[in-house]
Amino acid sequence: LVTTRPRPSQRLFFFIADLQRLIPALHFYPRKQFSLKEICQFAANRDFTHVMVLGENAKHCNGMTISHVGGKDGLAGPTAFFKVSNVVTSQNIPNHGASTRHIPELNLHGFGTRLGHRVGRLLGSLFPHDAEFQGRQVATFHNQRDYIFVRHHRYIFEEKKQKPTKKKGVEEKTEPEKPLGVKDKVKARLQE
């Protein structure tokens, strides 16, 4: 469940749309005049696992609070606050690949410390654990010096084709072609 601060700007809705493409089964509910305690109780009653509250300053998203919900009173913990900066929405990326409704693969890099394990597990719990590989989508969270870089991308497999070699004046011999190895056949590249 994702919600915003009261009276959000239009730019925040573009960010929410990108979050809905990134995290499967993410639902947006408008904040209106409800308190956070009421929203957490609503989420717990509807069997949501997390509540995400987005804050903004000067029409730019600047904060995200993620809380695990459950139980009768709503909050079960843990709760984490992330400062948000340098957001590039998908509409600002030229020639970006269209996102599909498949569950993405999840890559967590650099979460090796004790606190990193907790944050990585919190971020990993936002996603279902059964990735659909045919969608070729990846959600990457990269932790570097306490900054978490988030990227959602698709990849493409390209097969290498063998070109026949012909020499002038030399008769071609029919030799059995040796099969291509996996490294020779497939090359993966990113589709933004």
Coordinates of N, CA and C in Angstrom, one line a residue:
L1 N 0.9 -1.2 0.0 CA 0.0 0.0 0.0 C 0.9 1.2 0.0
V2 N 0.7 2.1 -0.9 CA 1.5 3.4 -1.0 C 0.5 4.5 -0.9
T3 N 0.9 5.5 -0.1 CA 0.1 6.7 0.1 C 1.1 7.9 0.1
T4 N 0.6 9.1 0.2 CA 1.4 10.3 0.1 C 1.1 11.2 1.3
R5 N 1.8 12.3 1.4 CA 1.4 13.3 2.4 C 0.1 13.9 1.9
P6 N -0.5 14.7 2.8 CA -1.8 15.4 2.4 C -1.5 16.4 1.3
R7 N -2.3 16.5 0.3 CA -2.2 17.4 -0.8 C -0.9 17.3 -1.6
P8 N -0.7 16.1 -2.3 CA 0.5 15.9 -3.0 C 0.4 16.7 -4.4
S9 N 1.6 16.9 -4.9 CA 1.7 17.6 -6.2 C 1.6 16.5 -7.3
Q10 N 1.5 17.0 -8.6 CA 1.3 16.1 -9.7 C 2.6 15.3 -10.0
R11 N 3.7 15.9 -9.7 CA 5.0 15.2 -10.0 C 5.1 13.9 -9.2
L12 N 4.6 13.9 -8.0 CA 4.6 12.8 -7.1 C 3.9 11.6 -7.7
F13 N 2.8 11.9 -8.4 CA 2.0 10.8 -9.0 C 2.8 10.1 -10.2
F14 N 3.7 10.8 -10.9 CA 4.6 10.2 -11.8 C 5.5 9.2 -11.2
F15 N 6.0 9.6 -10.0 CA 6.9 8.8 -9.2 C 6.2 7.5 -8.7
I16 N 4.9 7.7 -8.3 CA 4.1 6.6 -7.8 C 3.8 5.6 -9.0
A17 N 3.6 6.1 -10.1 CA 3.4 5.3 -11.3 C 4.6 4.4 -11.6
D18 N 5.8 5.0 -11.5 CA 7.0 4.2 -11.7 C 7.2 3.2 -10.6
L19 N 6.9 3.5 -9.3 CA 6.9 2.6 -8.2 C 6.0 1.4 -8.5
Q20 N 4.8 1.7 -9.1 CA 3.9 0.6 -9.4 C 4.4 -0.3 -10.5
R21 N 5.2 0.2 -11.4 CA 5.8 -0.6 -12.4 C 7.0 -1.4 -11.8
L22 N 7.6 -0.9 -10.8 CA 8.8 -1.6 -10.2 C 8.3 -2.7 -9.2
I23 N 7.4 -2.4 -8.3 CA 7.0 -3.3 -7.3 C 5.6 -3.9 -7.7
P24 N 5.6 -5.2 -7.9 CA 4.3 -5.8 -8.3 C 3.3 -5.8 -7.1
A25 N 2.0 -5.7 -7.5 CA 0.9 -5.7 -6.5 C 1.0 -4.5 -5.6
L26 N 1.5 -3.4 -6.0 CA 1.6 -2.1 -5.2 C 0.3 -1.4 -5.5
H27 N -0.4 -1.0 -4.5 CA -1.7 -0.3 -4.6 C -1.6 1.1 -4.0
F28 N -2.1 2.1 -4.7 CA -2.1 3.5 -4.3 C -3.5 3.8 -3.7
Y29 N -3.4 4.4 -2.5 CA -4.6 4.9 -1.9 C -4.4 6.4 -1.5
P30 N -5.3 7.3 -1.9 CA -5.0 8.7 -1.5 C -5.1 8.9 0.0
R31 N -4.2 9.8 0.5 CA -4.1 10.0 1.9 C -5.3 10.8 2.5
K32 N -5.8 11.7 1.8 CA -6.9 12.6 2.2 C -6.6 13.2 3.6
Q33 N -7.5 13.0 4.6 CA -7.2 13.5 5.9 C -7.0 12.4 7.0
F34 N -6.7 11.2 6.5 CA -6.5 10.1 7.4 C -5.1 10.2 8.1
S35 N -5.1 9.8 9.4 CA -3.8 9.7 10.1 C -3.1 8.5 9.7
L36 N -1.8 8.4 10.0 CA -1.0 7.2 9.7 C -1.4 6.0 10.4
K37 N -1.9 6.2 11.6 CA -2.4 5.1 12.4 C -3.6 4.5 11.8
E38 N -4.5 5.3 11.3 CA -5.7 4.8 10.6 C -5.3 4.1 9.3
I39 N -4.4 4.6 8.6 CA -3.9 4.0 7.3 C -3.3 2.6 7.6
C40 N -2.5 2.5 8.7 CA -1.9 1.2 9.0 C -2.9 0.2 9.4
Q41 N -3.9 0.6 10.2 CA -5.0 -0.3 10.5 C -5.8 -0.7 9.3
F42 N -6.0 0.2 8.4 CA -6.7 -0.1 7.1 C -5.9 -1.2 6.3
A43 N -4.6 -0.9 6.3 CA -3.7 -1.9 5.5 C -3.7 -3.2 6.2
A44 N -3.6 -3.3 7.5 CA -3.6 -4.6 8.2 C -4.9 -5.3 8.0
N45 N -6.1 -4.6 8.0 CA -7.4 -5.2 7.8 C -7.5 -5.8 6.4
R46 N -6.8 -5.2 5.4 CA -6.9 -5.6 4.0 C -5.8 -6.6 3.6
D47 N -5.0 -7.1 4.6 CA -3.9 -8.0 4.4 C -2.8 -7.5 3.5
F48 N -2.5 -6.2 3.6 CA -1.3 -5.7 3.0 C -0.1 -6.0 3.9
T49 N 1.1 -6.1 3.3 CA 2.2 -6.4 4.1 C 3.0 -5.2 4.5
H50 N 3.0 -4.1 3.7 CA 3.8 -2.9 4.0 C 2.9 -1.7 3.7
V51 N 3.3 -0.6 4.4 CA 2.7 0.7 4.1 C 3.9 1.6 3.7
M52 N 3.8 2.3 2.6 CA 4.8 3.2 2.1 C 4.3 4.6 2.0
V53 N 4.9 5.5 2.7 CA 4.4 6.9 2.7 C 5.5 7.8 2.1
L54 N 5.1 8.5 1.1 CA 6.0 9.4 0.3 C 5.8 10.8 0.8
G55 N 6.9 11.5 1.0 CA 6.9 12.9 1.4 C 7.5 13.7 0.3
E56 N 7.2 15.0 0.2 CA 7.8 15.8 -0.8 C 8.0 17.2 -0.2
N57 N 8.9 17.9 -0.9 CA 9.3 19.3 -0.6 C 9.5 20.0 -1.9
A58 N 8.8 21.2 -2.1 CA 9.0 21.9 -3.3 C 8.6 21.1 -4.6
K59 N 7.6 20.3 -4.5 CA 7.1 19.5 -5.6 C 8.1 18.4 -6.0
H60 N 9.0 18.0 -5.2 CA 9.9 16.9 -5.5 C 9.9 15.9 -4.3
C61 N 9.8 14.6 -4.7 CA 9.8 13.6 -3.6 C 11.1 13.6 -2.9
N62 N 11.1 13.7 -1.6 CA 12.3 13.8 -0.8 C 12.4 12.8 0.3
G63 N 11.4 12.0 0.5 CA 11.4 11.0 1.6 C 10.4 9.9 1.4
M64 N 10.8 8.7 1.9 CA 10.0 7.5 1.8 C 10.1 6.7 3.1
T65 N 9.0 6.5 3.7 CA 8.9 5.7 4.9 C 8.3 4.4 4.6
I66 N 8.9 3.3 4.9 CA 8.4 1.9 4.7 C 8.2 1.3 6.0
S67 N 7.0 0.8 6.3 CA 6.7 0.1 7.5 C 6.0 -1.3 7.2
H68 N 6.5 -2.2 8.0 CA 5.8 -3.6 7.9 C 4.6 -3.6 8.8
V69 N 3.5 -4.0 8.2 CA 2.2 -3.9 9.0 C 1.7 -5.4 9.3
G70 N 0.9 -5.4 10.3 CA 0.3 -6.7 10.7 C -0.2 -6.6 12.1
G71 N -1.0 -7.5 12.5 CA -1.6 -7.5 13.9 C -2.8 -6.6 13.9
K72 N -3.3 -6.4 15.1 CA -4.6 -5.7 15.3 C -4.4 -4.2 15.2
D73 N -3.3 -3.7 15.8 CA -3.1 -2.2 15.8 C -2.5 -1.7 14.5
G74 N -2.1 -2.5 13.6 CA -1.5 -2.1 12.4 C 0.0 -2.3 12.2
L75 N 0.8 -1.6 13.0 CA 2.2 -1.7 12.8 C 2.8 -2.9 13.6
A76 N 3.6 -3.6 12.9 CA 4.3 -4.7 13.4 C 5.8 -4.5 13.4
G77 N 6.3 -3.6 12.6 CA 7.7 -3.2 12.5 C 8.4 -4.1 11.5
P78 N 9.6 -3.9 11.1 CA 10.3 -2.7 11.3 C 9.9 -1.5 10.4
T79 N 10.3 -0.3 10.7 CA 10.0 0.9 10.0 C 11.3 1.5 9.6
A80 N 11.4 1.9 8.3 CA 12.7 2.6 7.8 C 12.3 3.8 7.1
F81 N 13.1 4.9 7.2 CA 12.9 6.1 6.5 C 14.1 6.2 5.5
F82 N 13.8 6.5 4.2 CA 14.8 6.7 3.2 C 14.7 8.1 2.6
K83 N 15.8 8.8 2.5 CA 15.8 10.1 1.8 C 15.9 9.8 0.3
V84 N 15.1 10.5 -0.4 CA 15.0 10.2 -1.9 C 15.6 11.4 -2.6
S85 N 16.5 11.2 -3.5 CA 17.1 12.3 -4.3 C 17.4 11.8 -5.7
N86 N 17.6 12.7 -6.6 CA 17.9 12.4 -8.0 C 17.0 11.4 -8.7
V87 N 15.7 11.6 -8.6 CA 14.8 10.7 -9.2 C 14.6 11.0 -10.7
V88 N 14.8 10.0 -11.5 CA 14.5 10.1 -13.0 C 13.4 9.2 -13.3
T89 N 12.2 9.8 -13.7 CA 11.1 8.9 -14.0 C 11.2 8.3 -15.4
S90 N 10.5 7.3 -15.6 CA 10.6 6.6 -16.9 C 10.2 7.4 -18.1
Q91 N 9.4 8.4 -17.9 CA 9.0 9.3 -19.0 C 10.1 10.2 -19.4
N92 N 11.1 10.4 -18.5 CA 12.2 11.3 -18.9 C 13.4 10.5 -19.5
I93 N 13.3 9.2 -19.6 CA 14.4 8.4 -20.2 C 14.0 8.1 -21.7
P94 N 14.8 8.6 -22.6 CA 14.5 8.4 -24.0 C 14.6 6.9 -24.4
N95 N 13.7 6.4 -25.2 CA 13.7 5.1 -25.7 C 13.8 4.0 -24.7
H96 N 13.1 4.2 -23.5 CA 13.0 3.2 -22.5 C 12.2 2.0 -22.9
G97 N 12.5 0.9 -22.4 CA 11.7 -0.3 -22.7 C 10.4 -0.3 -21.9
A98 N 9.4 -0.8 -22.5 CA 8.1 -0.9 -21.8 C 8.1 -2.0 -20.7
S99 N 7.6 -1.6 -19.6 CA 7.6 -2.5 -18.5 C 6.4 -3.5 -18.7
T100 N 6.6 -4.7 -18.2 CA 5.5 -5.7 -18.3 C 5.0 -6.0 -16.9
R101 N 4.0 -6.8 -16.8 CA 3.4 -7.1 -15.5 C 4.1 -8.3 -14.8
H102 N 5.2 -8.8 -15.4 CA 5.9 -9.9 -14.8 C 6.6 -9.5 -13.5
I103 N 6.7 -10.5 -12.6 CA 7.4 -10.2 -11.3 C 8.9 -10.1 -11.6
P104 N 9.6 -9.0 -11.3 CA 11.0 -8.9 -11.7 C 12.0 -9.7 -10.8
E105 N 13.1 -10.0 -11.4 CA 14.2 -10.6 -10.6 C 14.7 -9.5 -9.6
L106 N 15.2 -9.9 -8.5 CA 15.7 -8.9 -7.5 C 17.2 -9.1 -7.3
N107 N 18.0 -8.0 -7.5 CA 19.4 -8.0 -7.2 C 19.7 -7.0 -6.1
L108 N 20.3 -7.5 -5.0 CA 20.7 -6.7 -3.9 C 22.2 -6.8 -3.8
H109 N 22.9 -5.7 -3.9 CA 24.3 -5.6 -3.9 C 24.8 -4.7 -2.8
G110 N 25.8 -5.1 -2.1 CA 26.5 -4.2 -1.1 C 25.7 -4.1 0.2
F111 N 24.9 -5.1 0.5 CA 24.2 -5.1 1.8 C 24.8 -6.2 2.7
G112 N 26.2 -6.0 2.9 CA 26.9 -7.0 3.6 C 27.0 -6.8 5.1
T113 N 26.8 -5.6 5.6 CA 27.0 -5.3 7.0 C 25.7 -5.8 7.8
R114 N 25.8 -5.7 9.1 CA 24.6 -6.1 9.9 C 23.4 -5.3 9.6
L115 N 23.6 -4.0 9.6 CA 22.5 -3.1 9.2 C 22.1 -3.3 7.8
G116 N 23.0 -3.6 6.9 CA 22.7 -3.8 5.5 C 21.9 -5.1 5.3
H117 N 22.1 -6.1 6.1 CA 21.2 -7.3 6.0 C 19.8 -7.0 6.4
R118 N 19.6 -6.1 7.4 CA 18.2 -5.8 7.8 C 17.6 -4.9 6.7
V119 N 18.3 -4.0 6.2 CA 17.7 -3.1 5.1 C 17.4 -3.9 3.9
G120 N 18.4 -4.8 3.5 CA 18.2 -5.6 2.3 C 17.0 -6.6 2.5
R121 N 16.8 -7.1 3.7 CA 15.6 -8.0 3.9 C 14.3 -7.2 3.8
L122 N 14.4 -6.0 4.3 CA 13.2 -5.1 4.3 C 12.8 -4.8 2.8
L123 N 13.8 -4.4 2.0 CA 13.6 -4.2 0.6 C 13.2 -5.4 -0.2
G124 N 13.8 -6.5 0.2 CA 13.5 -7.8 -0.5 C 12.1 -8.3 -0.2
S125 N 11.6 -7.9 1.0 CA 10.2 -8.4 1.4 C 9.1 -7.6 0.7
L126 N 9.5 -6.5 0.0 CA 8.5 -5.8 -0.8 C 8.1 -6.6 -2.1
F127 N 9.0 -7.5 -2.5 CA 8.8 -8.2 -3.8 C 8.4 -9.7 -3.5
P128 N 7.5 -10.3 -4.3 CA 7.3 -11.7 -4.2 C 8.6 -12.5 -4.5
H129 N 8.7 -13.7 -4.0 CA 9.9 -14.4 -4.1 C 9.9 -15.4 -5.3
D130 N 8.9 -15.3 -6.1 CA 8.9 -16.2 -7.3 C 9.0 -15.4 -8.6
A131 N 10.2 -15.0 -8.9 CA 10.4 -14.2 -10.1 C 10.0 -14.9 -11.4
E132 N 9.4 -14.1 -12.3 CA 9.0 -14.7 -13.6 C 10.1 -14.3 -14.6
F133 N 11.0 -15.2 -14.9 CA 12.2 -15.0 -15.7 C 11.8 -14.7 -17.2
Q134 N 10.6 -15.1 -17.7 CA 10.3 -14.9 -19.1 C 10.0 -13.4 -19.3
G135 N 9.8 -12.6 -18.3 CA 9.6 -11.2 -18.4 C 10.8 -10.4 -18.6
R136 N 12.0 -11.0 -18.3 CA 13.3 -10.4 -18.4 C 13.4 -9.0 -17.8
Q137 N 12.9 -8.9 -16.6 CA 13.0 -7.6 -15.8 C 13.8 -7.8 -14.6
V138 N 14.5 -6.8 -14.2 CA 15.4 -6.9 -13.0 C 15.2 -5.6 -12.2
A139 N 15.0 -5.7 -10.9 CA 15.0 -4.6 -10.0 C 16.3 -4.7 -9.2
T140 N 17.2 -3.7 -9.3 CA 18.5 -3.7 -8.7 C 18.5 -2.6 -7.6
F141 N 19.0 -3.1 -6.4 CA 19.2 -2.2 -5.3 C 20.7 -2.3 -5.0
H142 N 21.5 -1.2 -5.2 CA 22.9 -1.2 -5.0 C 23.3 -0.3 -3.9
N143 N 23.8 -0.8 -2.8 CA 24.2 0.0 -1.6 C 25.7 0.4 -1.8
Q144 N 26.0 1.6 -1.8 CA 27.4 2.1 -1.9 C 27.5 3.3 -0.9
R145 N 28.3 3.2 0.1 CA 28.6 4.2 1.1 C 27.3 4.8 1.6
D146 N 26.4 3.9 2.0 CA 25.1 4.3 2.6 C 24.2 5.0 1.7
Y147 N 24.4 5.0 0.4 CA 23.5 5.4 -0.6 C 22.9 4.2 -1.3
I148 N 21.6 4.1 -1.5 CA 21.0 3.0 -2.2 C 20.6 3.5 -3.5
F149 N 21.2 2.9 -4.6 CA 20.8 3.2 -6.0 C 19.8 2.2 -6.4
V150 N 18.7 2.7 -7.0 CA 17.6 1.8 -7.4 C 17.5 1.9 -9.0
R151 N 17.4 0.7 -9.6 CA 17.3 0.7 -11.1 C 16.4 -0.4 -11.5
H152 N 15.5 -0.1 -12.4 CA 14.6 -1.1 -12.9 C 14.8 -1.1 -14.4
H153 N 15.2 -2.3 -14.9 CA 15.6 -2.4 -16.3 C 15.2 -3.8 -16.8
R154 N 15.2 -3.9 -18.1 CA 14.9 -5.1 -18.9 C 16.2 -5.5 -19.6
Y155 N 16.3 -6.8 -19.9 CA 17.4 -7.2 -20.7 C 17.0 -8.0 -21.9
I156 N 17.8 -8.1 -22.9 CA 17.5 -8.8 -24.1 C 18.6 -9.8 -24.4
F157 N 18.3 -11.0 -24.8 CA 19.2 -12.0 -25.2 C 19.4 -11.9 -26.8
E158 N 20.6 -11.8 -27.2 CA 20.8 -11.8 -28.7 C 21.7 -13.0 -29.0
E159 N 21.3 -13.7 -30.0 CA 22.1 -14.9 -30.5 C 23.1 -14.4 -31.5
K160 N 24.3 -14.9 -31.4 CA 25.3 -14.6 -32.4 C 25.1 -15.6 -33.5
K161 N 25.2 -15.0 -34.7 CA 25.1 -15.9 -35.9 C 26.4 -16.1 -36.6
Q162 N 26.7 -17.3 -37.0 CA 27.9 -17.6 -37.7 C 27.8 -17.2 -39.1
K163 N 28.8 -16.5 -39.6 CA 28.9 -16.0 -41.0 C 29.7 -17.1 -41.8
P164 N 29.2 -17.5 -42.9 CA 30.0 -18.5 -43.7 C 31.2 -17.8 -44.3
T165 N 32.4 -18.4 -44.2 CA 33.6 -17.9 -44.8 C 33.8 -18.5 -46.1
K166 N 34.0 -17.7 -47.1 CA 34.2 -18.2 -48.5 C 35.5 -17.5 -49.0
K167 N 36.4 -18.3 -49.6 CA 37.6 -17.8 -50.2 C 37.5 -17.9 -51.7
K168 N 38.0 -17.0 -52.4 CA 37.9 -17.0 -53.9 C 38.9 -18.1 -54.4
G169 N 38.4 -18.8 -55.3 CA 39.3 -19.8 -56.0 C 39.5 -21.1 -55.2
V170 N 39.0 -21.2 -54.0 CA 39.2 -22.4 -53.2 C 37.9 -23.1 -53.1
E171 N 37.9 -24.4 -53.4 CA 36.7 -25.2 -53.3 C 36.4 -25.4 -51.8
E172 N 35.1 -25.3 -51.5 CA 34.7 -25.4 -50.2 C 34.7 -26.9 -49.8
K173 N 35.2 -27.2 -48.6 CA 35.2 -28.5 -48.1 C 34.0 -28.6 -47.2
T174 N 33.3 -29.7 -47.2 CA 32.2 -29.9 -46.3 C 32.7 -30.5 -45.0
E175 N 32.9 -29.7 -44.0 CA 33.3 -30.2 -42.7 C 32.1 -30.1 -41.8
P176 N 32.0 -31.0 -40.9 CA 30.9 -30.9 -39.9 C 31.2 -29.7 -39.0
E177 N 30.1 -28.9 -38.8 CA 30.3 -27.7 -38.0 C 30.3 -28.1 -36.5
K178 N 31.2 -27.5 -35.8 CA 31.2 -27.9 -34.4 C 30.1 -27.0 -33.7
P179 N 29.4 -27.5 -32.7 CA 28.3 -26.7 -32.1 C 28.9 -25.5 -31.3
L180 N 28.2 -24.5 -31.3 CA 28.6 -23.3 -30.5 C 28.4 -23.5 -29.0
G181 N 29.3 -23.1 -28.3 CA 29.2 -23.1 -26.8 C 28.2 -22.0 -26.3
V182 N 27.8 -22.1 -25.1 CA 26.9 -21.1 -24.5 C 27.5 -19.7 -24.6
K183 N 28.8 -19.6 -24.4 CA 29.4 -18.3 -24.4 C 29.4 -17.7 -25.8
D184 N 29.5 -18.6 -26.8 CA 29.5 -18.2 -28.2 C 28.1 -17.8 -28.7
K185 N 27.1 -18.4 -28.2 CA 25.7 -18.2 -28.7 C 25.0 -17.0 -28.2
V186 N 25.0 -16.8 -26.9 CA 24.1 -15.8 -26.3 C 24.9 -14.6 -25.8
K187 N 24.4 -13.5 -26.0 CA 24.9 -12.3 -25.5 C 23.7 -11.5 -24.9
A188 N 23.9 -11.0 -23.7 CA 22.8 -10.3 -23.0 C 23.1 -8.8 -23.0
R189 N 22.1 -8.0 -23.2 CA 22.4 -6.5 -23.1 C 21.1 -5.9 -22.5
L190 N 21.3 -4.7 -22.0 CA 20.2 -4.0 -21.3 C 19.3 -3.3 -22.2
Q191 N 18.1 -3.3 -21.9 CA 17.1 -2.5 -22.6 C 16.6 -1.5 -21.6
E192 N 16.9 -0.2 -21.7 CA 16.5 0.7 -20.6 C 15.0 0.8 -20.4

